[in-house]
Short mmCIF file of C-alpha atoms (C1' of nucleotides) in Angstrom, two decimals:
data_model
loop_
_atom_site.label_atom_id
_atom_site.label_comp_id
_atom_site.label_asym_id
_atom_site.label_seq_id
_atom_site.Cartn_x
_atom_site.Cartn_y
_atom_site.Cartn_z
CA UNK Y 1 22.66 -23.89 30.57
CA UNK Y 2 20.32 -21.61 32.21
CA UNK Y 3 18.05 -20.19 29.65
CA UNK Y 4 16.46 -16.56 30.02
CA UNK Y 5 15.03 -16.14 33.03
CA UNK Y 6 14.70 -12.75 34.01
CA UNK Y 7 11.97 -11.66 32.75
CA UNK Y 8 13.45 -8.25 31.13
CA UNK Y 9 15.75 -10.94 28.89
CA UNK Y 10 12.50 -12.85 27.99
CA UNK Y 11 10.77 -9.81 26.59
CA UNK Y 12 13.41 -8.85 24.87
CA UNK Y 13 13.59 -12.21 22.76
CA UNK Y 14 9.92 -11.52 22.34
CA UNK Y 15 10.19 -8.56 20.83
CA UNK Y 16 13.11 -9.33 18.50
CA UNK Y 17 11.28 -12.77 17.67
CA UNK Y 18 8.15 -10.35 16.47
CA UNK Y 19 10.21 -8.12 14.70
CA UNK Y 20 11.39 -11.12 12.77
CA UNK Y 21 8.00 -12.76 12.56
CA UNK Y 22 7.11 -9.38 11.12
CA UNK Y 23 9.37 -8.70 8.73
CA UNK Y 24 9.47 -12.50 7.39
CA UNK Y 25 5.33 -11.99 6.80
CA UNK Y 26 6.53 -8.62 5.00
CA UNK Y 27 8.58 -10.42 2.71
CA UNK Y 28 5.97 -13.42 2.26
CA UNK Y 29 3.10 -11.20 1.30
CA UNK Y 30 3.62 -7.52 1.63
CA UNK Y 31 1.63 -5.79 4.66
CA UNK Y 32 -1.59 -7.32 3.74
CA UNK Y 33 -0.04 -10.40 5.13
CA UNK Y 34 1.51 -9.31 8.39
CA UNK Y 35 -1.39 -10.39 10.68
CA UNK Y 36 -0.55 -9.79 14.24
CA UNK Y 37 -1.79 -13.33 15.37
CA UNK Y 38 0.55 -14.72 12.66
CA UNK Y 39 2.82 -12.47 14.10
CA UNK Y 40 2.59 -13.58 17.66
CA UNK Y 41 1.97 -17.10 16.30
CA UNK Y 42 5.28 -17.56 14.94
CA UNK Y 43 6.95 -15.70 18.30
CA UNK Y 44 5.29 -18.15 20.11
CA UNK Y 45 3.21 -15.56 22.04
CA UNK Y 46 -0.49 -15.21 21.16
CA UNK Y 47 -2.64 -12.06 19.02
CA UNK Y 48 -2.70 -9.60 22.26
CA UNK Y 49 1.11 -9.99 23.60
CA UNK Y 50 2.54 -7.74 20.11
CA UNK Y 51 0.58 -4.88 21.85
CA UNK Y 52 3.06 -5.08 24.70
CA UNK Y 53 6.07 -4.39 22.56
CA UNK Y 54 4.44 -2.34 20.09
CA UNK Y 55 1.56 0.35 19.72
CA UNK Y 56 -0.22 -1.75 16.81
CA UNK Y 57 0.59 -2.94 13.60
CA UNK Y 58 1.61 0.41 12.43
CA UNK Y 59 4.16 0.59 15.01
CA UNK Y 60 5.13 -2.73 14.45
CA UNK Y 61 6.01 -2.18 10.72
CA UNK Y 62 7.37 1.17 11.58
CA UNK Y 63 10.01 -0.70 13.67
CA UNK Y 64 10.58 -3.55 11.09
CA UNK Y 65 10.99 -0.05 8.67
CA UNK Y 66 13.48 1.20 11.07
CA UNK Y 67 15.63 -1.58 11.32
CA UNK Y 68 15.83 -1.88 6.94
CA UNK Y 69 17.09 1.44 7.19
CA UNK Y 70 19.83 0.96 10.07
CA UNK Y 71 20.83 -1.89 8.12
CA UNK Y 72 21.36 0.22 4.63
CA UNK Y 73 22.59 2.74 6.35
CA UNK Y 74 25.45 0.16 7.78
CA UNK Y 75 25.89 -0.62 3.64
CA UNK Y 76 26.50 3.26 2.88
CA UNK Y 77 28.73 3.49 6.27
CA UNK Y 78 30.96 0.22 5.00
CA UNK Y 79 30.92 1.57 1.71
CA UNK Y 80 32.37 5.24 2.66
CA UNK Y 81 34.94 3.55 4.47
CA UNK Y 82 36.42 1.17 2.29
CA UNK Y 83 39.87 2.54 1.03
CA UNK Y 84 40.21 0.54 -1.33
CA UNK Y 85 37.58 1.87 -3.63
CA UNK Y 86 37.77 5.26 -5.87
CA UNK Y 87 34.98 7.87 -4.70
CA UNK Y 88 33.33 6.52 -8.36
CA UNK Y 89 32.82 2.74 -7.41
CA UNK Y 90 32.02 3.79 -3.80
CA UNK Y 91 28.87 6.01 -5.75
CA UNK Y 92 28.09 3.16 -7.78
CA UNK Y 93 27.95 0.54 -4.98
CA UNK Y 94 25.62 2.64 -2.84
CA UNK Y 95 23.42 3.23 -5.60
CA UNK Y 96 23.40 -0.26 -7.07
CA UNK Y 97 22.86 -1.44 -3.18
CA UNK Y 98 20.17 0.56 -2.83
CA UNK Y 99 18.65 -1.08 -6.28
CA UNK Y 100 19.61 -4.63 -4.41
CA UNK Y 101 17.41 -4.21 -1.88
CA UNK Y 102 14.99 -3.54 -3.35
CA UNK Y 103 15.40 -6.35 -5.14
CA UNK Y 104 16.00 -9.00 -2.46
CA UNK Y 105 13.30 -7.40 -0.61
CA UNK Y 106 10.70 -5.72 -2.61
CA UNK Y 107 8.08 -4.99 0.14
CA UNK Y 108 10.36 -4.05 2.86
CA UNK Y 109 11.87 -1.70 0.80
CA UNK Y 110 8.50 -0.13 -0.48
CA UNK Y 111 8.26 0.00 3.41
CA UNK Y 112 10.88 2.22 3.65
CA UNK Y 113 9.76 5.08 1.25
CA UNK Y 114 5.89 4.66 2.94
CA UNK Y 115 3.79 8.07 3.40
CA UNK Y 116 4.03 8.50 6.47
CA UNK Y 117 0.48 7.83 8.48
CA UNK Y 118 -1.36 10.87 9.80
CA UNK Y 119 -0.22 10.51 13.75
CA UNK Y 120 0.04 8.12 15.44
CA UNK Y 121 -3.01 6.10 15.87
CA UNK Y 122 -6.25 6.23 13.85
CA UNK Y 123 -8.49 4.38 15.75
CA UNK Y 124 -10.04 4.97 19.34
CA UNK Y 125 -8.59 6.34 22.01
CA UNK Y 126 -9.06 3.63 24.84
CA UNK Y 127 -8.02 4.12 28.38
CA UNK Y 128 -5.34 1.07 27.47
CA UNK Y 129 -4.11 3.22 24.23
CA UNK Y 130 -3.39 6.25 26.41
CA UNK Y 131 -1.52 4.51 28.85
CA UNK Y 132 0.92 2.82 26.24
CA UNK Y 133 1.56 5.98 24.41
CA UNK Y 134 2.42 8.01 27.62
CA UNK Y 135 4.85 5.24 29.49
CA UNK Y 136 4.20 2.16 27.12
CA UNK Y 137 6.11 0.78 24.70
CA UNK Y 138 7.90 1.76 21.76
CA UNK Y 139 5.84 4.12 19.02
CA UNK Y 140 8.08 6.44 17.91
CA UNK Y 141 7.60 7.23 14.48
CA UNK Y 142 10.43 9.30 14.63
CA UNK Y 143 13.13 6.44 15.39
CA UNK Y 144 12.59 5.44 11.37
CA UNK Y 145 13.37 9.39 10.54
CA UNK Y 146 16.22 9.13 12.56
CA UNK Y 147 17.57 5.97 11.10
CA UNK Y 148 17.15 7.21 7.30
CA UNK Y 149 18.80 10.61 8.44
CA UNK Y 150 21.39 8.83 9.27
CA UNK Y 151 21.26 6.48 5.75
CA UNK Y 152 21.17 10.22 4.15
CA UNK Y 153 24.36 11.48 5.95
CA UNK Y 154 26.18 8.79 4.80
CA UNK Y 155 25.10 8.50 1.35
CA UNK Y 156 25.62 12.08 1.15
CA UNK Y 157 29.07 12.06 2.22
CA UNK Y 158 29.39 9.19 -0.47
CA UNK Y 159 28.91 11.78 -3.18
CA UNK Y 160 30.19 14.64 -1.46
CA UNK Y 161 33.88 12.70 -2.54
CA UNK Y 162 32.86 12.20 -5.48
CA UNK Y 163 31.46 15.67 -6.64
CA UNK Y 164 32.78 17.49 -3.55
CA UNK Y 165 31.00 19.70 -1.08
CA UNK Y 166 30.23 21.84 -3.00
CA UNK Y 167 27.35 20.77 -5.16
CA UNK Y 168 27.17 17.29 -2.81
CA UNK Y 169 23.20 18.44 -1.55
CA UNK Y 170 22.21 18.77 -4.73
CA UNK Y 171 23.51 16.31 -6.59
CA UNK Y 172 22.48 13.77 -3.82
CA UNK Y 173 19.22 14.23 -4.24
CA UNK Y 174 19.13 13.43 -7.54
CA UNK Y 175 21.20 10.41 -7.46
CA UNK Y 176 19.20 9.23 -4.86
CA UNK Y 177 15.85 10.03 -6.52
CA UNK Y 178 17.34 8.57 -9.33
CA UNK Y 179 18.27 5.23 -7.42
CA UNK Y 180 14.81 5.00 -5.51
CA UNK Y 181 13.23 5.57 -8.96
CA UNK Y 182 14.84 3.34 -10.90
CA UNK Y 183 14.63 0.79 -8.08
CA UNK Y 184 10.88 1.25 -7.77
CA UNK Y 185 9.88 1.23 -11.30
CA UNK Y 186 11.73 -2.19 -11.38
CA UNK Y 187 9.41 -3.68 -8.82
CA UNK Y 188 6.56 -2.42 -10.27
CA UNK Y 189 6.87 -3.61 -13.69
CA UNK Y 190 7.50 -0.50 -15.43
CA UNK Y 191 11.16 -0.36 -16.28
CA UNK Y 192 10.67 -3.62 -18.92
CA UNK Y 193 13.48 -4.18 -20.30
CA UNK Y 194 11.38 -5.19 -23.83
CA UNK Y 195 9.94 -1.41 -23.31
CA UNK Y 196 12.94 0.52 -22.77
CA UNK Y 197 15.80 -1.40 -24.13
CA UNK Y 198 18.12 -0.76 -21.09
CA UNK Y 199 18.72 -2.38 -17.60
CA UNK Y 200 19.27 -0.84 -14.16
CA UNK Y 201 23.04 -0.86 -13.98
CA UNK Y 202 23.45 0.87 -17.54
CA UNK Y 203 21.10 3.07 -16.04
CA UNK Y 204 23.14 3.57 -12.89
CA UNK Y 205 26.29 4.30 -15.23
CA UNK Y 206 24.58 6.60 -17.14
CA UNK Y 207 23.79 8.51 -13.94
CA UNK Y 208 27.19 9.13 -12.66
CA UNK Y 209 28.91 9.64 -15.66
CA UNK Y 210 26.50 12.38 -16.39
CA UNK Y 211 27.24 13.55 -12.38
CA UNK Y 212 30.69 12.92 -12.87
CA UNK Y 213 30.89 15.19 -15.89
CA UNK Y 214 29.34 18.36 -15.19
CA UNK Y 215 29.40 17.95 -11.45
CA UNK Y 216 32.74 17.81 -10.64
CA UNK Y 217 33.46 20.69 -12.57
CA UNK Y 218 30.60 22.77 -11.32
CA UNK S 1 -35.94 15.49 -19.57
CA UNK S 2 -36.46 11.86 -19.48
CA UNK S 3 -33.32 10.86 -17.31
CA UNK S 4 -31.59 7.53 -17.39
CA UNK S 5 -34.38 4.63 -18.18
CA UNK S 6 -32.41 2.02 -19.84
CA UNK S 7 -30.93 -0.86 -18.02
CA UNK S 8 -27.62 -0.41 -19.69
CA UNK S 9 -27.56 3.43 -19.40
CA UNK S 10 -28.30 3.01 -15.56
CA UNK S 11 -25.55 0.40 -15.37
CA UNK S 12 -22.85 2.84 -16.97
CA UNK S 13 -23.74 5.67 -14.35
CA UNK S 14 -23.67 3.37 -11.50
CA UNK S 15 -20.16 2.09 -12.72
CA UNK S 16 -19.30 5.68 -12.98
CA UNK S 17 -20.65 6.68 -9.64
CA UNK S 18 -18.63 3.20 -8.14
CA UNK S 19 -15.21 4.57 -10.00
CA UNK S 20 -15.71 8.39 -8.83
CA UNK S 21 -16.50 7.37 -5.23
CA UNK S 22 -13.41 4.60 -5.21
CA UNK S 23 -10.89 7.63 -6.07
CA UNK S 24 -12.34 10.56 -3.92
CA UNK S 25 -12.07 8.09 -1.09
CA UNK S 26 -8.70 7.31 -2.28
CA UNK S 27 -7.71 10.69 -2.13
CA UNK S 28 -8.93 11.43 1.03
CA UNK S 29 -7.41 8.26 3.02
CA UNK S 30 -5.34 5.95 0.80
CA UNK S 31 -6.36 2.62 -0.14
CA UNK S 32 -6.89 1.22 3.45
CA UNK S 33 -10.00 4.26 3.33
CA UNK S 34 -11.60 2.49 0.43
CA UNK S 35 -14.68 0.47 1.72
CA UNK S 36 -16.91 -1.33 -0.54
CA UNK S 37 -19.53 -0.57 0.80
CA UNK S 38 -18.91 3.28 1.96
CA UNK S 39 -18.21 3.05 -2.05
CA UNK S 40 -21.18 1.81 -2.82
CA UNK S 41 -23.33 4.34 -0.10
CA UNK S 42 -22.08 6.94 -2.36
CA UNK S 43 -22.25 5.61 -5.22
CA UNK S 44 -26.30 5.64 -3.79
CA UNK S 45 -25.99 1.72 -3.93
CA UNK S 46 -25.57 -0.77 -1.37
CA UNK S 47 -22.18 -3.01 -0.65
CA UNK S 48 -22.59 -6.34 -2.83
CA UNK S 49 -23.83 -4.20 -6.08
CA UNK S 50 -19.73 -3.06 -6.52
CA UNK S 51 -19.92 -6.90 -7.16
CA UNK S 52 -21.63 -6.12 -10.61
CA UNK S 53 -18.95 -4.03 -11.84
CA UNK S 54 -15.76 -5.33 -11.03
CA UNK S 55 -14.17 -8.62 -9.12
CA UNK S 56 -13.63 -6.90 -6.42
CA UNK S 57 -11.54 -4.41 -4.45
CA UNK S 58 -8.46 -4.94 -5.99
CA UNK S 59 -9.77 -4.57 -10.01
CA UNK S 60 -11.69 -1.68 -8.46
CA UNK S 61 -8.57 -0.09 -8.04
CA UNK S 62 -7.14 -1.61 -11.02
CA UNK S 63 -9.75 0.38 -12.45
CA UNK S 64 -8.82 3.60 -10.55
CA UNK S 65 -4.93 3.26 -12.20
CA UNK S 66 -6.09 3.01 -15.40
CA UNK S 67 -8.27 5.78 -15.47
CA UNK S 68 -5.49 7.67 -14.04
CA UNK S 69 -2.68 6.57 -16.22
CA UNK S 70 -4.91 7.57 -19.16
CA UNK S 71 -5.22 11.06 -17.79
CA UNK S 72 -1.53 11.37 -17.63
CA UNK S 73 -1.37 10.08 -20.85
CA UNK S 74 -3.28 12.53 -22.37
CA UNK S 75 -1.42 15.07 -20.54
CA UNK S 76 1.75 13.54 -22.27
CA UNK S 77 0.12 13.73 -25.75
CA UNK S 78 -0.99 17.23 -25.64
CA UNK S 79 2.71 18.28 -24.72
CA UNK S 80 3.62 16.08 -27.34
CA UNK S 81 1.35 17.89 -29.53
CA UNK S 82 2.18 21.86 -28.80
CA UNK S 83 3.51 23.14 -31.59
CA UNK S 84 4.38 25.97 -29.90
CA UNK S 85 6.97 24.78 -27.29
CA UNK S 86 10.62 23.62 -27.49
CA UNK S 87 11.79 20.24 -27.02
CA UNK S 88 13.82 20.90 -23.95
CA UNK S 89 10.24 22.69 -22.61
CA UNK S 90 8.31 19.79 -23.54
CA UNK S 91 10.47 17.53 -21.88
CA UNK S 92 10.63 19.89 -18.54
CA UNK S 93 6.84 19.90 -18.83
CA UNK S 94 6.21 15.98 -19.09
CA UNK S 95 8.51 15.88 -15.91
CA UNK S 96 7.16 18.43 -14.05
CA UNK S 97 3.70 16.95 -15.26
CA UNK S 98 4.62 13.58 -13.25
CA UNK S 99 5.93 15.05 -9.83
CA UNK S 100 2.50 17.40 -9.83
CA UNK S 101 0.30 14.56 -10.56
CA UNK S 102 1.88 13.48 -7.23
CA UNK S 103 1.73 16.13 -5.35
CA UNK S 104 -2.25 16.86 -6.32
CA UNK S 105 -3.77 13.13 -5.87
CA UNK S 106 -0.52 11.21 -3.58
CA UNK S 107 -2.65 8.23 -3.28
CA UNK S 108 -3.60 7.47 -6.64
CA UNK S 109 -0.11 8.31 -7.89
CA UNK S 110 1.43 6.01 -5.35
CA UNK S 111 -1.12 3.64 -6.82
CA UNK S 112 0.14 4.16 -10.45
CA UNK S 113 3.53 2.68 -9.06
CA UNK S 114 2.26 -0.10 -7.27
CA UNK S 115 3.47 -3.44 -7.04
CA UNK S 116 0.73 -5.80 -9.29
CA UNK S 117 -0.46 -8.39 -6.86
CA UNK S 118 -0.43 -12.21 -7.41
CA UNK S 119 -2.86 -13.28 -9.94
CA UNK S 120 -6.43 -12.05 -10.16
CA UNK S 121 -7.66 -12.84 -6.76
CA UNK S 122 -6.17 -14.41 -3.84
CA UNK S 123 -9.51 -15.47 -2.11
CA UNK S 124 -12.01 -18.19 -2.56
CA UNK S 125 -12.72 -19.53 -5.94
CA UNK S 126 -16.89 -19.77 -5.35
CA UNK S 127 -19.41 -20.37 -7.92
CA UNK S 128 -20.05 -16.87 -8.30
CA UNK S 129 -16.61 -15.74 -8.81
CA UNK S 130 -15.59 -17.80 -11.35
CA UNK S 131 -18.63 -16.92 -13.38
CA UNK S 132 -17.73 -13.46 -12.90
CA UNK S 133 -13.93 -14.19 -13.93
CA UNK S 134 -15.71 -15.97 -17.30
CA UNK S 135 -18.19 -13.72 -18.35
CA UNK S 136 -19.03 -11.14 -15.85
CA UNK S 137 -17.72 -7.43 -14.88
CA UNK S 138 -14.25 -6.26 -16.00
CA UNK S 139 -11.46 -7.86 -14.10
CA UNK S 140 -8.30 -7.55 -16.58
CA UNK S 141 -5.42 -6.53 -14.55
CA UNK S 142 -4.13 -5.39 -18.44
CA UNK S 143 -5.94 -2.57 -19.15
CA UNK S 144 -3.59 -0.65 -16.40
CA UNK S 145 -0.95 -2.15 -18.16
CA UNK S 146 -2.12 -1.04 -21.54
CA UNK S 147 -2.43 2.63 -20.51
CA UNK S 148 0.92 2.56 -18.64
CA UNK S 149 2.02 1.56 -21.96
CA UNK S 150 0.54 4.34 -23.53
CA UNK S 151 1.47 6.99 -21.28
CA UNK S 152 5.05 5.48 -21.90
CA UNK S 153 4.98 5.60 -25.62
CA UNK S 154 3.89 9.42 -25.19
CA UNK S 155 6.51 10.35 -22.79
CA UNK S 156 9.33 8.35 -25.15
CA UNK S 157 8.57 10.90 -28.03
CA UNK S 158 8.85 13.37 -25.96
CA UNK S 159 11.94 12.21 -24.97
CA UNK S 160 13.03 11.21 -29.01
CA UNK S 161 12.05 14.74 -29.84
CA UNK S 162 14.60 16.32 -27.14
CA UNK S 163 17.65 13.82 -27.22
CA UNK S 164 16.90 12.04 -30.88
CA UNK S 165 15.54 8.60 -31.52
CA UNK S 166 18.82 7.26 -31.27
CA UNK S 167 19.53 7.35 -27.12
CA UNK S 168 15.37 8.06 -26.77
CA UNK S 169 14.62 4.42 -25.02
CA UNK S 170 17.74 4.61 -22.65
CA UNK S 171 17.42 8.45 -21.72
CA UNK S 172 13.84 7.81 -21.75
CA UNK S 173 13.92 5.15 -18.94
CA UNK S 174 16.74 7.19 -16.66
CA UNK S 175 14.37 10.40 -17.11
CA UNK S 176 11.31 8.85 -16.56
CA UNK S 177 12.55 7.04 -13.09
CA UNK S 178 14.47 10.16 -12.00
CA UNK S 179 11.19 11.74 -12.03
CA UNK S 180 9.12 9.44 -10.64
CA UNK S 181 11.32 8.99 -7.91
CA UNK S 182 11.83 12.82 -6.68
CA UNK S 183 8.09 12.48 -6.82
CA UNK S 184 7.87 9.23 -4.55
CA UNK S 185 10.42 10.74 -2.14
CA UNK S 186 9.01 13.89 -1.89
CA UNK S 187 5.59 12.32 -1.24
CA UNK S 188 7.07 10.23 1.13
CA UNK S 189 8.70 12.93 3.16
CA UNK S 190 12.62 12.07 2.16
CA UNK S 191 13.48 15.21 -0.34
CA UNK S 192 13.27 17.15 2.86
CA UNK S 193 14.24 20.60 1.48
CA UNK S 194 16.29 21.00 5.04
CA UNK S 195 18.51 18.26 4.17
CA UNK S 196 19.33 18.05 0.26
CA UNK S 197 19.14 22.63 0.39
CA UNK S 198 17.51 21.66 -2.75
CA UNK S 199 13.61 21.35 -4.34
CA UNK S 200 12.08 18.93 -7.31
CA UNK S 201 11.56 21.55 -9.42
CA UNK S 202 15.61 22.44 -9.63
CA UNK S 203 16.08 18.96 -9.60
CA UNK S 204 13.90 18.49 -13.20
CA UNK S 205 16.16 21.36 -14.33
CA UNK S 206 19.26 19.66 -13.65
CA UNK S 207 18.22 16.35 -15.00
CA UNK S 208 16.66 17.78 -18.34
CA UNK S 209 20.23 19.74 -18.40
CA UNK S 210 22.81 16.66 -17.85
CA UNK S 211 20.90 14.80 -20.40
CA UNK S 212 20.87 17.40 -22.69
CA UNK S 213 24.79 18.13 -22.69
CA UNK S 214 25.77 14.55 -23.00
CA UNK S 215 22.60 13.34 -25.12
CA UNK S 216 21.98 15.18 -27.64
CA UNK S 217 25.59 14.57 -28.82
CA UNK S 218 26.00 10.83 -28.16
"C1'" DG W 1 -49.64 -7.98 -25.36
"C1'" DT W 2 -48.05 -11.52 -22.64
"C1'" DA W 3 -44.80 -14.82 -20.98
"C1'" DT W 4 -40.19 -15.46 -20.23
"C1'" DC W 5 -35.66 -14.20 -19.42
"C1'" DT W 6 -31.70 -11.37 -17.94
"C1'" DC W 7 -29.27 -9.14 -14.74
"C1'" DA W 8 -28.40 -4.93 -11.61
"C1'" DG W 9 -28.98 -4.55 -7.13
"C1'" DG W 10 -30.42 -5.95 -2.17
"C1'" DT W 11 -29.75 -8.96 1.82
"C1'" DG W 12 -28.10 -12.33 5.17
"C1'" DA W 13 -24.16 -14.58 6.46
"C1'" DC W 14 -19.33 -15.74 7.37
"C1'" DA W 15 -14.38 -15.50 8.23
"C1'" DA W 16 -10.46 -12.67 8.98
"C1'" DT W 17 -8.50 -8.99 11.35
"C1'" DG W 18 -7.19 -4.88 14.47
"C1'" DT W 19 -8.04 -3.42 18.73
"C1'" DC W 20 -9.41 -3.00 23.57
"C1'" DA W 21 -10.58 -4.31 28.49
"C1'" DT W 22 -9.86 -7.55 31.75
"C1'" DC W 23 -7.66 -11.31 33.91
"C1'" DT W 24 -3.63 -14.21 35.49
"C1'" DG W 25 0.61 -15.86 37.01
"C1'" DA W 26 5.30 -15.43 37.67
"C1'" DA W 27 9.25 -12.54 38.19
"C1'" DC W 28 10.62 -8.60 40.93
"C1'" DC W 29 11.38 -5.46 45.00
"C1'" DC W 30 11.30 -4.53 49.92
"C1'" DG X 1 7.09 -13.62 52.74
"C1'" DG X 2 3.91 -10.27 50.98
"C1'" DG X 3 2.74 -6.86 47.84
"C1'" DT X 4 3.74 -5.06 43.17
"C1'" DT X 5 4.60 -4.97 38.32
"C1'" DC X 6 4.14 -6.41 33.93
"C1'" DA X 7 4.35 -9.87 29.92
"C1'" DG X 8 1.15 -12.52 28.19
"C1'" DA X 9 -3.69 -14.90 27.67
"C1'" DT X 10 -8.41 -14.47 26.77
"C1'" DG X 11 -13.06 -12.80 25.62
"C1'" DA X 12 -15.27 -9.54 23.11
"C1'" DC X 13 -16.45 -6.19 19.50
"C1'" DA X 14 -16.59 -3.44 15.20
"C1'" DT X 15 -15.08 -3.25 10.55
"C1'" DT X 16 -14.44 -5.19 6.19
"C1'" DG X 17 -14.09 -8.26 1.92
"C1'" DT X 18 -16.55 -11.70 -0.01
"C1'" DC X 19 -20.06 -14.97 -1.30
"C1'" DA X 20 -24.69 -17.37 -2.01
"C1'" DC X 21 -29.16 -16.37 -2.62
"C1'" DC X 22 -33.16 -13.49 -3.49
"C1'" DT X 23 -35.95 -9.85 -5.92
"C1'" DG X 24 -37.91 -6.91 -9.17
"C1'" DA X 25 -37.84 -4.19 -13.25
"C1'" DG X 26 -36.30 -3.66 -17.98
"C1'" DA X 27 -35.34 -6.50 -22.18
"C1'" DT X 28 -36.63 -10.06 -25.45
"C1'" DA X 29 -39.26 -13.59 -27.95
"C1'" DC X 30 -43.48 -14.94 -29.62
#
DNA sequence: GTATCTCAGGTGACAATGTCATCTGAACCC
DNA sequence: GGGTTCAGATGACATTGTCACCTGAGATAC
């Protein structure tokens, strides 16, 4: 069989192979460990190819960050749409998914609520730097706004059928603080279960039946 | 007046100097703007002395959370304390207490909640190290822990003292995530007041309010 | 009071890493 | 077929964490 040969194809399978070099060093060791010539090592390209694909390593997490939330956001969207599933359970799944990924994948999902960096590149402004950010590759910060607008839109219409329009804003953003909290205080260490006597799903319960009771009514 | 002569006395302000430096740089870049040795330049020292103090970068920080979680929990213990305030205000307070500690220093509370890395240090294991880890400068990765622990016992009466001892550990835990995480997502940019038509502060009111109704009577 | 010791701090060195400028060869277009 | 474009390779550089070793002044023993 002909393997890729146009040359468009072959960067392609570059860049997905160093998105998934990337995100597999995320998972390993957190950013720390995401080295770009580990990076291009396991794509089988060397330290200075990544720079074709991607603006720098901040791009190239931003990316990896992008895709984690296309992929949730794919969770909330099969979620919404299951029939078979009372507006209550579909709550529940989205938040306990949310709590799962963290879970499977602690440091790509602290990736995900990152402060954003201040522009888009810190360092020098080289001749080469210019170039790339005018007609060079991808690094747009705002792709990974996009994708968790869209995560939002469906989580929010998640709870908007289970506490209706009405009061769906509001009470969205707490259920969703209260998912990303409880998720992050599990990965770092501070919801103990020896400390607090209580686990994530209880606290997950707890959360919509105090929703469902005053929020439906509201 | 005759300033600092003894060894020991000089020692303590240098360490002070080193821990004061570490978190104004903090504050101004995130961790990534921490140097060692633009640390130590204003600490008026030169790069290796941070050496004498702590193992290195990592406990330096270490260092930085503990300070800071012991702020917080005196913060927690003076609300605790009022005599003059209402459960339900104390409660709003110790919330509202958290998200602001965010808002005024986002770096070192996003360092509060950070995932505890792998074991004391990940480098070499030289000669010098290891009689640092044995007998030398402060390296115990549980003194953070201990004033988390604090800070937690603090809040948790604050919580007993709104919803009873009873439901205190459990209401405690949902509380304490659901503030920490309107904090992490506002810091992070995703409790955009656009979207969720909503802000923290209303959010803190609704929480303290759902818990409250269902609570105090459970 | 002197000799010795202790240890905070200084210094040189090294490896890892992000980044840039330049080069190269093959795919691409005419 | 010749020129062009661009993914990728390579050399180079600055920054940074870390360590081994050195130094000198305060602390201690006698």
């Amino acid at each position: 069989m002909g393997a890729m040969v146009t040359r468009a194809e072959s960067a392609a399978l570059t860049r997905r192979a160093l998105l998934d070099a990337a995100a597999e060093l995320l998972d390993l060791g957190g950013p720390e460990a995401v080295t770009l010539r580990e990076v291009g090592a396991r794509a089988g390209v060397t330290r200075g190819a990544p720079y074709r694909h991607f603006m720098g390593k901040d791009s190239l997490l931003d990316a990896v960050a992008t895709e984690s939330w296309e992929r949730i956001g794919d969770q909330m969207h099969a979620l919404r749409a299951d029939p078979a599933l009372p507006a209550s359970e579909k709550l529940r799944g989205a938040l306990r998914a949310l709590i799962g990924a963290g879970r499977d994948q602690p440091y790509r999902y602290q990736l995900l609520f990152k402060r954003p960096g201040h522009g888009p590149g810190e360092r020098g402004e080289g001749i080469d730097r210019v170039m790339r950010q005018l007609c060079g590759p991808e690094g747009d910060p705002a792709a990974a706004v996009r994708a968790s607008m869209r995560f939002q839109d469906e989580f929010l219409a998640v709870v908007a059928a289970f506490v209706g329009e009405r009061n769906a804003r509001h009470y969205g953003a707490l259920l969703l603080a209260g998912a990303h909290g409880i998720a992050d205080m599990e990965l770092s260490g501070h919801l103990s279960e020896d400390t607090w006597r209580t686990t994530a799903d209880e606290l997950v319960d707890t959360l919509v039946r105090l929703v469902g009771d005053t929020g439906e009514t509201a």
